[in-house]
Amino acid sequence: MRNRTAIAPRRAAASPKRRAAEMLAAAAKVFARRGYHGASTQDIADVLGIRQASLYYYFESKEAALEAVCSDGVEDYAVRALAVLRGPGTASDKVAKLVFHHLSPVVERQDYTVVFHRERRYLPKPARERIRTLERRYERIIQKVIEQGVASGEFRADLDPRMATLALLGLGNSATAWYGREPGATFERITSNYIDLLVRAFRKDDAPPLRVTH
Amino acid sequence: MRNRTAIAPRRAAASPKRRAAEMLAAAAKVFARRGYHGASTQDIADVLGIRQASLYYYFESKEAALEAVCSDGVEDYAVRALAVLRGPGTASDKVAKLVFHHLSPVVERQDYTVVFHRERRYLPKPARERIRTLERRYERIIQKVIEQGVASGEFRADLDPRMATLALLGLGNSATAWYGREPGATFERITSNYIDLLVRAFRKDDAPPLRVTH
DNA sequence: TTCCAATTCTATTATGCTATAGAATCGGAT
DNA sequence: ATCCGATTCTATAGCATAATAGAATTGGAA
């Protein structure tokens, strides 16, 4: 087909993707700071140093940009959680890993995760449901880890797996909210404390002393 | 002062306050559903069945309405927490009471608490700081309960009081977010599970079995 | 150089929103 | 019956915003 002129004569073939990612990062940043409705497309353009209308070359609409940011904010979670579920280790180890992987993105990808948490609800139904599907998958994997811990006798028999899942997520998400604002709250301190807290709460009363690797 | 004509010749002297409360409730409802920036004053007026401009008889601005809702959303927390701190009971009992009182408002006053949590950050600095003061007071009381538990030997000596406080708040706030959306999550189930979880995580390893009154 | 597609720009439309000004209404007290 | 203050209304100013149309520009390939 005559060279590849019709296929990809674009820029350096890497630039376009990087540029699109910059757009997304700018949108994430602005949405995180001002909220979806409080953010104007002008604000996003300002971050990039381009004109407001130029954004529409990359996004069909402001709403589409929000969905893109939110998708980026969740998509990797389920993948990594699944690796933990299927990987080696005790249930406590797995909980530790889950917490670690839940909090990790907060450091470099705070904008995306914050936007996902706070703003996804403003998406129109179809988009919201697409996001919700990814979310549910993630939750189910976490719950399975906990259920396995209960089944194996490592966790208390009376532990409510659904509540435990929500607790794990809730703790993680609250950390997302104040990470960077709470002085002295380093990633390590938060992570180790939350792991410790959850594992203590989940394990049997007569379990041997804690020794969780992470 | 001639009777009290100049002081309060208003309606039935109870109606005006009730009406103002209705305004606030309407604002809270709309802000909770659509977010501060996503909500229009028209939306609020629609809930009340009045004209958009009529709202300005009660609020100086949309922003003032937000501050009023947020204040209403926090103000009682510190008061009740202080009563718990000063009241009787073990540290575990007090944690249980704190969780209970933190979650209680979610049932009837969900709109206010949700708005407080999600939208307070859009307040202008002075107002945000007014709210933040109430908030800090509340946090400090909780932390004090935990510190007393550690000091008395009831809680682990290596429990990080600040992290424990944030965990308690984080758990509570996450419940706020999904209460009403998570099927089967009744107030009782959430409360008892969270209390159980936190107390297990806080207590000494060799402590006697749980028996928390609430 | 010339061309072409990718990218950004200018200009504009149409809409929605907060807030103000001042008129109308309502019900209780005189 | 009249008055008065509290409440709600009509009308509108003034601004910000999302999105579209089409022109200009850019840099690499032919």
Short mmCIF file of C-alpha atoms (C1' of nucleotides) in Angstrom, two decimals:
data_model
loop_
_atom_site.label_atom_id
_atom_site.label_comp_id
_atom_site.label_asym_id
_atom_site.label_seq_id
_atom_site.Cartn_x
_atom_site.Cartn_y
_atom_site.Cartn_z
CA MET A 1 0.00 0.00 0.00
CA ARG A 2 2.53 2.52 -1.11
CA ASN A 3 4.84 3.01 1.81
CA ARG A 4 2.60 3.75 4.81
CA THR A 5 1.53 7.21 3.91
CA ALA A 6 -2.09 6.41 4.56
CA ILE A 7 -1.43 4.69 7.84
CA ALA A 8 0.76 6.92 9.97
CA PRO A 9 2.53 9.83 8.36
CA ARG A 10 2.00 11.82 11.53
CA ARG A 11 4.62 13.51 13.60
CA ALA A 12 7.40 11.47 15.14
CA ALA A 13 4.78 8.78 15.83
CA ALA A 14 5.46 9.14 19.55
CA SER A 15 4.69 12.83 19.98
CA PRO A 16 0.97 12.62 19.26
CA LYS A 17 0.40 10.12 22.01
CA ARG A 18 2.53 12.07 24.40
CA ARG A 19 0.67 15.24 23.54
CA ALA A 20 -2.66 13.57 24.13
CA ALA A 21 -1.37 12.40 27.47
CA GLU A 22 -0.39 15.96 28.32
CA MET A 23 -3.91 17.07 27.57
CA LEU A 24 -5.25 14.39 29.86
CA ALA A 25 -2.83 15.33 32.60
CA ALA A 26 -3.83 18.97 32.31
CA ALA A 27 -7.50 18.06 32.49
CA ALA A 28 -6.86 15.82 35.49
CA LYS A 29 -4.94 18.56 37.25
CA VAL A 30 -7.63 21.16 36.74
CA PHE A 31 -10.51 18.82 37.54
CA ALA A 32 -8.73 17.74 40.70
CA ARG A 33 -8.23 21.30 41.88
CA ARG A 34 -11.49 22.92 40.91
CA GLY A 35 -13.84 20.00 40.46
CA TYR A 36 -15.43 19.08 37.16
CA HIS A 37 -18.15 21.72 37.14
CA GLY A 38 -15.92 24.34 38.68
CA ALA A 39 -13.28 23.86 36.03
CA SER A 40 -13.58 25.61 32.70
CA THR A 41 -12.07 24.43 29.47
CA GLN A 42 -10.24 27.75 29.52
CA ASP A 43 -8.52 26.69 32.73
CA ILE A 44 -7.29 23.52 31.08
CA ALA A 45 -6.08 25.40 28.03
CA ASP A 46 -4.20 27.82 30.27
CA VAL A 47 -2.25 24.98 31.84
CA LEU A 48 -1.17 23.87 28.39
CA GLY A 49 -0.58 27.34 27.03
CA ILE A 50 -2.96 26.89 24.14
CA ARG A 51 -6.30 28.37 23.16
CA GLN A 52 -9.52 27.10 24.66
CA ALA A 53 -10.95 25.95 21.35
CA SER A 54 -7.83 23.95 20.52
CA LEU A 55 -8.71 21.42 23.17
CA TYR A 56 -11.53 20.19 21.02
CA TYR A 57 -9.05 18.69 18.64
CA TYR A 58 -8.32 16.13 21.37
CA PHE A 59 -11.62 15.85 23.20
CA GLU A 60 -15.08 15.65 21.81
CA SER A 61 -16.40 17.41 24.87
CA LYS A 62 -15.52 18.35 28.40
CA GLU A 63 -17.48 15.33 29.55
CA ALA A 64 -15.43 13.01 27.37
CA ALA A 65 -12.29 14.42 28.97
CA LEU A 66 -13.70 13.62 32.38
CA GLU A 67 -14.43 10.07 31.39
CA ALA A 68 -10.92 9.67 30.02
CA VAL A 69 -9.41 10.92 33.26
CA CYS A 70 -11.63 8.69 35.36
CA SER A 71 -10.85 5.62 33.28
CA ASP A 72 -7.18 6.33 33.63
CA GLY A 73 -7.79 6.67 37.35
CA VAL A 74 -9.15 3.16 37.83
CA GLU A 75 -8.10 0.90 35.04
CA ASP A 76 -4.89 -0.44 36.54
CA TYR A 77 -6.33 -1.22 39.93
CA ALA A 78 -8.14 -4.40 39.03
CA VAL A 79 -5.18 -5.71 37.09
CA ARG A 80 -2.80 -5.34 39.98
CA ALA A 81 -5.28 -6.63 42.51
CA LEU A 82 -5.78 -9.74 40.44
CA ALA A 83 -2.05 -10.36 40.44
CA VAL A 84 -2.10 -10.15 44.22
CA LEU A 85 -5.06 -12.49 44.52
CA ARG A 86 -3.41 -15.11 42.34
CA GLY A 87 0.08 -14.60 43.69
CA PRO A 88 1.73 -16.21 46.71
CA GLY A 89 1.52 -15.27 50.34
CA THR A 90 -0.80 -15.45 53.30
CA ALA A 91 -4.06 -13.54 53.34
CA SER A 92 -2.40 -10.94 55.55
CA ASP A 93 0.40 -10.56 53.05
CA LYS A 94 -2.15 -10.09 50.33
CA VAL A 95 -4.05 -7.48 52.27
CA ALA A 96 -0.76 -5.67 52.76
CA LYS A 97 -0.09 -5.78 49.05
CA LEU A 98 -3.60 -4.63 48.23
CA VAL A 99 -3.26 -1.62 50.49
CA PHE A 100 0.14 -0.86 49.07
CA HIS A 101 -1.10 -1.00 45.50
CA HIS A 102 -4.18 0.97 46.38
CA LEU A 103 -2.13 3.80 47.82
CA SER A 104 0.78 3.79 45.39
CA PRO A 105 -0.95 5.71 42.61
CA VAL A 106 -1.68 8.51 45.03
CA VAL A 107 1.90 9.63 44.88
CA GLU A 108 2.44 10.27 41.18
CA ARG A 109 -1.07 10.00 39.90
CA GLN A 110 -2.95 11.82 42.61
CA ASP A 111 -4.87 13.98 40.18
CA TYR A 112 -6.31 11.01 38.34
CA THR A 113 -7.32 9.13 41.44
CA VAL A 114 -8.79 12.17 43.10
CA VAL A 115 -10.84 12.99 40.04
CA PHE A 116 -11.98 9.43 39.75
CA HIS A 117 -13.18 9.45 43.33
CA ARG A 118 -14.83 12.81 43.44
CA GLU A 119 -16.06 13.51 39.96
CA ARG A 120 -17.04 10.25 38.37
CA ARG A 121 -20.54 10.75 39.65
CA TYR A 122 -21.05 13.63 37.28
CA LEU A 123 -20.59 11.42 34.26
CA PRO A 124 -23.69 10.61 32.22
CA LYS A 125 -25.15 7.21 32.95
CA PRO A 126 -23.51 5.17 30.19
CA ALA A 127 -20.02 6.41 31.00
CA ARG A 128 -20.65 6.09 34.70
CA GLU A 129 -21.62 2.49 34.21
CA ARG A 130 -18.53 1.75 32.19
CA ILE A 131 -16.41 3.08 35.04
CA ARG A 132 -18.52 1.30 37.62
CA THR A 133 -17.84 -2.01 35.94
CA LEU A 134 -14.10 -1.62 36.35
CA GLU A 135 -14.69 -0.57 39.92
CA ARG A 136 -16.85 -3.52 40.80
CA ARG A 137 -14.30 -5.89 39.36
CA TYR A 138 -11.70 -4.40 41.66
CA GLU A 139 -13.93 -4.62 44.70
CA ARG A 140 -14.77 -8.22 44.01
CA ILE A 141 -11.11 -9.19 43.88
CA ILE A 142 -10.43 -7.56 47.21
CA GLN A 143 -13.41 -9.26 48.73
CA LYS A 144 -12.19 -12.59 47.42
CA VAL A 145 -8.84 -12.14 49.14
CA ILE A 146 -10.66 -11.52 52.38
CA GLU A 147 -12.99 -14.45 51.88
CA GLN A 148 -10.02 -16.72 51.29
CA GLY A 149 -8.48 -15.48 54.50
CA VAL A 150 -11.64 -16.37 56.35
CA ALA A 151 -11.93 -19.73 54.64
CA SER A 152 -8.36 -20.67 55.48
CA GLY A 153 -8.92 -19.79 59.11
CA GLU A 154 -6.38 -16.99 59.06
CA PHE A 155 -9.06 -14.34 59.49
CA ARG A 156 -11.88 -14.40 62.01
CA ALA A 157 -14.83 -16.53 61.04
CA ASP A 158 -17.20 -13.74 62.01
CA LEU A 159 -15.47 -11.16 59.82
CA ASP A 160 -18.00 -9.64 57.43
CA PRO A 161 -16.17 -9.74 54.08
CA ARG A 162 -18.24 -7.02 52.50
CA MET A 163 -17.74 -4.63 55.38
CA ALA A 164 -14.08 -5.50 55.50
CA THR A 165 -13.75 -4.71 51.80
CA LEU A 166 -15.47 -1.40 52.20
CA ALA A 167 -13.28 -0.64 55.18
CA LEU A 168 -10.14 -1.34 53.21
CA LEU A 169 -11.31 0.83 50.34
CA GLY A 170 -12.64 3.52 52.63
CA LEU A 171 -9.40 3.80 54.50
CA GLY A 172 -7.44 3.96 51.28
CA ASN A 173 -9.68 6.54 49.76
CA SER A 174 -9.62 8.74 52.80
CA ALA A 175 -5.84 8.68 52.61
CA THR A 176 -6.15 9.80 49.02
CA ALA A 177 -8.08 12.79 50.21
CA TRP A 178 -5.62 14.14 52.74
CA TYR A 179 -2.33 12.88 51.36
CA GLY A 180 -0.24 15.97 50.69
CA ARG A 181 -2.30 18.12 53.04
CA GLU A 182 -1.70 16.31 56.30
CA PRO A 183 1.78 17.28 57.52
CA GLY A 184 4.01 14.36 58.36
CA ALA A 185 1.86 11.85 56.56
CA THR A 186 4.37 10.20 54.28
CA PHE A 187 3.42 7.41 51.98
CA GLU A 188 5.33 4.91 54.09
CA ARG A 189 3.79 5.99 57.35
CA ILE A 190 0.27 5.84 56.01
CA THR A 191 0.76 2.56 54.24
CA SER A 192 2.36 0.70 57.12
CA ASN A 193 -0.15 2.04 59.61
CA TYR A 194 -3.14 1.11 57.53
CA ILE A 195 -1.81 -2.33 56.76
CA ASP A 196 -1.16 -2.91 60.40
CA LEU A 197 -4.56 -1.65 61.36
CA LEU A 198 -6.48 -3.76 58.89
CA VAL A 199 -4.57 -6.94 59.50
CA ARG A 200 -5.06 -6.61 63.24
CA ALA A 201 -8.73 -6.11 62.70
CA PHE A 202 -9.08 -9.05 60.35
CA ARG A 203 -7.01 -11.74 62.05
CA LYS A 204 -8.17 -14.22 64.62
CA ASP A 205 -7.81 -13.15 68.21
CA ASP A 206 -5.50 -16.05 69.00
CA ALA A 207 -3.38 -15.63 65.89
CA PRO A 208 0.38 -15.47 66.30
CA PRO A 209 1.92 -11.98 66.50
CA LEU A 210 2.00 -9.89 63.38
CA ARG A 211 4.79 -10.30 60.91
CA VAL A 212 3.65 -8.99 57.58
CA THR A 213 6.07 -8.61 54.72
CA HIS A 214 5.67 -5.73 52.36
CA MET B 1 -39.02 49.83 74.03
CA ARG B 2 -42.75 50.06 73.67
CA ASN B 3 -44.10 46.55 73.60
CA ARG B 4 -41.70 44.70 71.29
CA THR B 5 -42.85 46.05 68.01
CA ALA B 6 -39.35 46.99 67.05
CA ILE B 7 -37.90 43.69 68.10
CA ALA B 8 -39.97 40.95 66.57
CA PRO B 9 -43.25 41.85 64.94
CA ARG B 10 -42.62 39.21 62.27
CA ARG B 11 -44.81 36.28 61.40
CA ALA B 12 -45.67 33.73 64.05
CA ALA B 13 -42.09 34.11 65.28
CA ALA B 14 -41.51 30.44 64.53
CA SER B 15 -42.33 30.38 60.83
CA PRO B 16 -39.47 32.57 59.66
CA LYS B 17 -36.88 30.33 61.20
CA ARG B 18 -38.56 27.26 59.86
CA ARG B 19 -38.69 28.79 56.42
CA ALA B 20 -35.01 29.64 56.55
CA ALA B 21 -34.31 26.06 57.55
CA GLU B 22 -36.30 24.88 54.55
CA MET B 23 -34.13 27.02 52.32
CA LEU B 24 -31.04 25.51 53.85
CA ALA B 25 -32.40 22.01 53.46
CA ALA B 26 -33.19 22.66 49.83
CA ALA B 27 -29.71 24.03 49.22
CA ALA B 28 -28.17 21.06 50.99
CA LYS B 29 -30.22 18.65 48.94
CA VAL B 30 -29.28 20.21 45.63
CA PHE B 31 -25.63 20.70 46.53
CA ALA B 32 -25.42 17.09 47.66
CA ARG B 33 -26.88 15.79 44.42
CA ARG B 34 -25.23 18.01 41.87
CA GLY B 35 -22.25 19.44 43.69
CA TYR B 36 -21.82 23.10 44.49
CA HIS B 37 -20.69 24.21 41.06
CA GLY B 38 -23.01 21.87 39.26
CA ALA B 39 -26.02 23.19 41.14
CA SER B 40 -27.76 26.34 40.02
CA THR B 41 -29.73 28.65 42.24
CA GLN B 42 -32.59 27.83 39.90
CA ASP B 43 -32.36 24.19 40.95
CA ILE B 44 -32.69 25.19 44.59
CA ALA B 45 -35.63 27.44 43.85
CA ASP B 46 -37.34 24.62 41.97
CA VAL B 47 -37.17 22.40 45.04
CA LEU B 48 -38.92 25.09 47.05
CA GLY B 49 -41.39 26.06 44.36
CA ILE B 50 -40.34 29.68 44.36
CA ARG B 51 -38.56 31.96 41.90
CA GLN B 52 -34.80 31.93 41.60
CA ALA B 53 -34.39 35.54 42.66
CA SER B 54 -36.46 35.00 45.80
CA LEU B 55 -33.66 32.97 47.31
CA TYR B 56 -31.65 36.12 47.73
CA TYR B 57 -33.99 37.24 50.43
CA TYR B 58 -32.49 34.48 52.57
CA PHE B 59 -28.94 34.20 51.25
CA GLU B 60 -26.55 36.92 50.35
CA SER B 61 -25.02 34.67 47.75
CA LYS B 62 -24.78 31.09 46.61
CA GLU B 63 -21.47 30.89 48.40
CA ALA B 64 -23.03 32.02 51.67
CA ALA B 65 -25.59 29.26 51.31
CA LEU B 66 -22.79 26.75 50.92
CA GLU B 67 -21.09 27.98 54.04
CA ALA B 68 -24.33 27.77 55.98
CA VAL B 69 -24.87 24.19 54.85
CA CYS B 70 -21.31 23.22 55.69
CA SER B 71 -21.47 24.81 59.12
CA ASP B 72 -24.66 22.95 59.81
CA GLY B 73 -22.88 19.82 58.65
CA VAL B 74 -20.11 19.99 61.26
CA GLU B 75 -21.11 22.11 64.16
CA ASP B 76 -22.62 19.43 66.36
CA TYR B 77 -19.80 16.95 65.96
CA ALA B 78 -17.33 18.58 68.29
CA VAL B 79 -19.96 19.11 70.95
CA ARG B 80 -20.97 15.50 71.04
CA ALA B 81 -17.41 14.25 70.84
CA LEU B 82 -16.49 16.37 73.82
CA ALA B 83 -19.29 14.82 75.82
CA VAL B 84 -17.90 11.41 74.96
CA LEU B 85 -14.37 12.39 75.93
CA ARG B 86 -15.47 13.71 79.28
CA GLY B 87 -18.03 11.02 79.93
CA PRO B 88 -17.56 7.63 81.56
CA GLY B 89 -16.37 4.40 80.03
CA THR B 90 -13.25 2.68 78.80
CA ALA B 91 -11.34 3.99 75.80
CA SER B 92 -12.95 1.27 73.72
CA ASP B 93 -16.37 2.36 74.87
CA LYS B 94 -15.53 5.89 73.89
CA VAL B 95 -14.31 4.88 70.47
CA ALA B 96 -17.58 3.05 70.01
CA LYS B 97 -19.51 6.14 70.99
CA LEU B 98 -17.43 8.33 68.73
CA VAL B 99 -18.10 6.10 65.75
CA PHE B 100 -21.76 5.97 66.60
CA HIS B 101 -22.05 9.71 66.84
CA HIS B 102 -20.00 10.19 63.73
CA LEU B 103 -22.30 7.99 61.71
CA SER B 104 -25.64 8.98 63.23
CA PRO B 105 -26.09 12.21 61.27
CA VAL B 106 -25.71 10.30 58.05
CA VAL B 107 -29.19 8.93 58.43
CA GLU B 108 -31.34 12.05 58.65
CA ARG B 109 -28.81 14.69 57.77
CA GLN B 110 -27.01 12.99 54.95
CA ASP B 111 -27.24 15.98 52.65
CA TYR B 112 -25.53 18.27 55.10
CA THR B 113 -22.71 15.89 55.92
CA VAL B 114 -22.14 14.98 52.30
CA VAL B 115 -21.96 18.61 51.29
CA PHE B 116 -19.66 19.37 54.15
CA HIS B 117 -17.31 16.61 53.08
CA ARG B 118 -17.30 17.18 49.37
CA GLU B 119 -17.91 20.85 48.85
CA ARG B 120 -16.35 22.74 51.72
CA ARG B 121 -13.18 23.03 49.70
CA TYR B 122 -14.87 25.38 47.28
CA LEU B 123 -15.48 27.94 49.96
CA PRO B 124 -13.37 31.09 49.85
CA LYS B 125 -10.47 31.06 52.24
CA PRO B 126 -12.03 32.91 55.21
CA ALA B 127 -15.09 30.73 55.29
CA ARG B 128 -13.04 27.61 54.70
CA GLU B 129 -10.92 28.49 57.68
CA ARG B 130 -13.93 29.05 59.87
CA ILE B 131 -15.14 25.57 59.01
CA ARG B 132 -11.68 24.13 59.37
CA THR B 133 -11.51 25.40 62.93
CA LEU B 134 -14.60 23.46 63.94
CA GLU B 135 -13.19 20.46 62.16
CA ARG B 136 -9.83 20.58 63.87
CA ARG B 137 -11.48 20.86 67.24
CA TYR B 138 -13.39 17.67 66.50
CA GLU B 139 -10.29 15.84 65.33
CA ARG B 140 -8.36 16.86 68.40
CA ILE B 141 -11.01 15.46 70.70
CA ILE B 142 -10.97 12.13 68.93
CA GLN B 143 -7.23 12.01 69.08
CA LYS B 144 -7.35 12.75 72.78
CA VAL B 145 -9.62 9.77 73.39
CA ILE B 146 -7.15 7.57 71.59
CA GLU B 147 -4.17 9.04 73.44
CA GLN B 148 -5.91 8.37 76.73
CA GLY B 149 -6.45 4.80 75.66
CA VAL B 150 -2.76 4.45 74.96
CA ALA B 151 -1.77 6.18 78.18
CA SER B 152 -4.00 3.93 80.26
CA GLY B 153 -2.51 0.87 78.64
CA GLU B 154 -5.78 -0.19 77.10
CA PHE B 155 -4.53 0.51 73.56
CA ARG B 156 -1.21 -0.60 72.13
CA ALA B 157 1.73 1.55 73.10
CA ASP B 158 2.88 1.63 69.49
CA LEU B 159 -0.47 2.86 68.18
CA ASP B 160 0.06 6.06 66.22
CA PRO B 161 -2.69 8.35 67.57
CA ARG B 162 -2.75 10.61 64.56
CA MET B 163 -3.04 7.76 62.12
CA ALA B 164 -5.65 6.13 64.30
CA THR B 165 -7.67 9.34 64.32
CA LEU B 166 -7.48 9.65 60.57
CA ALA B 167 -8.46 6.03 60.24
CA LEU B 168 -11.52 6.52 62.40
CA LEU B 169 -12.55 9.58 60.46
CA GLY B 170 -11.71 8.03 57.13
CA LEU B 171 -13.78 4.97 57.81
CA GLY B 172 -16.69 7.08 58.94
CA ASN B 173 -16.51 9.37 55.99
CA SER B 174 -16.32 6.57 53.51
CA ALA B 175 -19.48 5.16 55.03
CA THR B 176 -21.07 8.54 54.50
CA ALA B 177 -20.27 8.25 50.83
CA TRP B 178 -21.90 4.93 50.12
CA TYR B 179 -24.61 4.78 52.75
CA GLY B 180 -27.87 4.50 50.86
CA ARG B 181 -26.17 3.18 47.74
CA GLU B 182 -24.68 -0.01 49.10
CA PRO B 183 -27.47 -2.58 49.37
CA GLY B 184 -27.75 -4.26 52.73
CA ALA B 185 -25.63 -1.68 54.47
CA THR B 186 -27.88 -0.63 57.31
CA PHE B 187 -26.81 1.88 59.86
CA GLU B 188 -26.53 -0.82 62.51
CA ARG B 189 -24.46 -3.15 60.41
CA ILE B 190 -22.01 -0.44 59.41
CA THR B 191 -21.73 0.97 62.87
CA SER B 192 -21.16 -2.27 64.69
CA ASN B 193 -18.69 -3.50 62.12
CA TYR B 194 -16.65 -0.34 62.16
CA ILE B 195 -16.58 -0.16 65.91
CA ASP B 196 -15.49 -3.76 66.09
CA LEU B 197 -12.84 -3.21 63.48
CA LEU B 198 -11.33 -0.15 65.06
CA VAL B 199 -11.34 -1.45 68.59
CA ARG B 200 -9.64 -4.67 67.49
CA ALA B 201 -7.03 -2.64 65.69
CA PHE B 202 -6.41 -0.33 68.62
CA ARG B 203 -6.34 -2.69 71.59
CA LYS B 204 -3.36 -4.51 72.97
CA ASP B 205 -2.72 -7.93 71.55
CA ASP B 206 -3.10 -9.57 74.93
CA ALA B 207 -6.21 -7.64 75.90
CA PRO B 208 -9.22 -9.58 77.13
CA PRO B 209 -11.87 -10.42 74.51
CA LEU B 210 -14.04 -7.67 73.17
CA ARG B 211 -17.08 -6.59 75.02
CA VAL B 212 -18.00 -3.12 73.94
CA THR B 213 -21.23 -1.53 75.04
CA HIS B 214 -23.04 0.79 72.72
"C1'" DT C 1 10.70 23.60 -3.13
"C1'" DT C 2 6.15 21.91 -2.74
"C1'" DC C 3 2.74 19.35 -0.64
"C1'" DC C 4 -0.08 17.47 2.94
"C1'" DA C 5 -1.91 16.18 7.05
"C1'" DA C 6 -1.73 17.34 11.84
"C1'" DT C 7 -2.30 20.82 14.90
"C1'" DT C 8 -3.48 25.27 16.63
"C1'" DC C 9 -5.66 29.57 15.95
"C1'" DT C 10 -9.40 33.42 15.32
"C1'" DA C 11 -13.99 34.53 15.51
"C1'" DT C 12 -18.41 33.67 16.87
"C1'" DT C 13 -22.87 31.60 18.47
"C1'" DA C 14 -25.91 30.43 21.77
"C1'" DT C 15 -26.89 29.50 26.19
"C1'" DG C 16 -27.03 29.58 31.20
"C1'" DC C 17 -26.05 31.65 35.39
"C1'" DT C 18 -25.58 34.91 39.51
"C1'" DA C 19 -27.09 38.89 41.26
"C1'" DT C 20 -29.63 43.48 41.57
"C1'" DA C 21 -33.67 46.77 41.38
"C1'" DG C 22 -37.83 47.65 42.37
"C1'" DA C 23 -42.86 46.38 42.17
"C1'" DA C 24 -46.59 43.43 43.97
"C1'" DT C 25 -48.73 40.65 47.59
"C1'" DC C 26 -49.87 38.78 51.93
"C1'" DG C 27 -51.42 38.47 56.65
"C1'" DG C 28 -51.47 40.16 61.23
"C1'" DA C 29 -51.82 44.17 64.23
"C1'" DT C 30 -53.87 48.63 65.05
"C1'" DA D 1 -60.56 49.42 56.94
"C1'" DT D 2 -55.90 50.55 56.93
"C1'" DC D 3 -51.21 50.03 57.52
"C1'" DC D 4 -46.75 47.91 57.59
"C1'" DG D 5 -43.16 44.94 57.40
"C1'" DA D 6 -42.04 40.42 55.63
"C1'" DT D 7 -41.90 37.85 51.68
"C1'" DT D 8 -42.09 36.79 46.91
"C1'" DC D 9 -42.38 38.34 42.31
"C1'" DT D 10 -41.05 40.39 37.44
"C1'" DA D 11 -37.55 42.01 34.65
"C1'" DT D 12 -33.06 42.47 33.38
"C1'" DA D 13 -28.02 43.44 33.46
"C1'" DG D 14 -23.80 41.47 32.76
"C1'" DC D 15 -20.74 38.02 32.47
"C1'" DA D 16 -18.74 33.22 31.70
"C1'" DT D 17 -18.93 29.24 29.31
"C1'" DA D 18 -19.04 25.08 25.93
"C1'" DA D 19 -18.87 24.21 21.45
"C1'" DT D 20 -18.60 24.99 16.18
"C1'" DA D 21 -16.71 26.74 11.64
"C1'" DG D 22 -13.26 27.54 9.09
"C1'" DA D 23 -8.65 29.85 8.39
"C1'" DA D 24 -3.69 29.77 9.37
"C1'" DT D 25 0.49 27.42 10.48
"C1'" DT D 26 3.80 23.87 11.10
"C1'" DG D 27 7.20 20.35 10.06
"C1'" DG D 28 8.36 16.28 7.74
"C1'" DA D 29 8.22 13.71 3.34
"C1'" DA D 30 8.34 13.62 -1.64
#
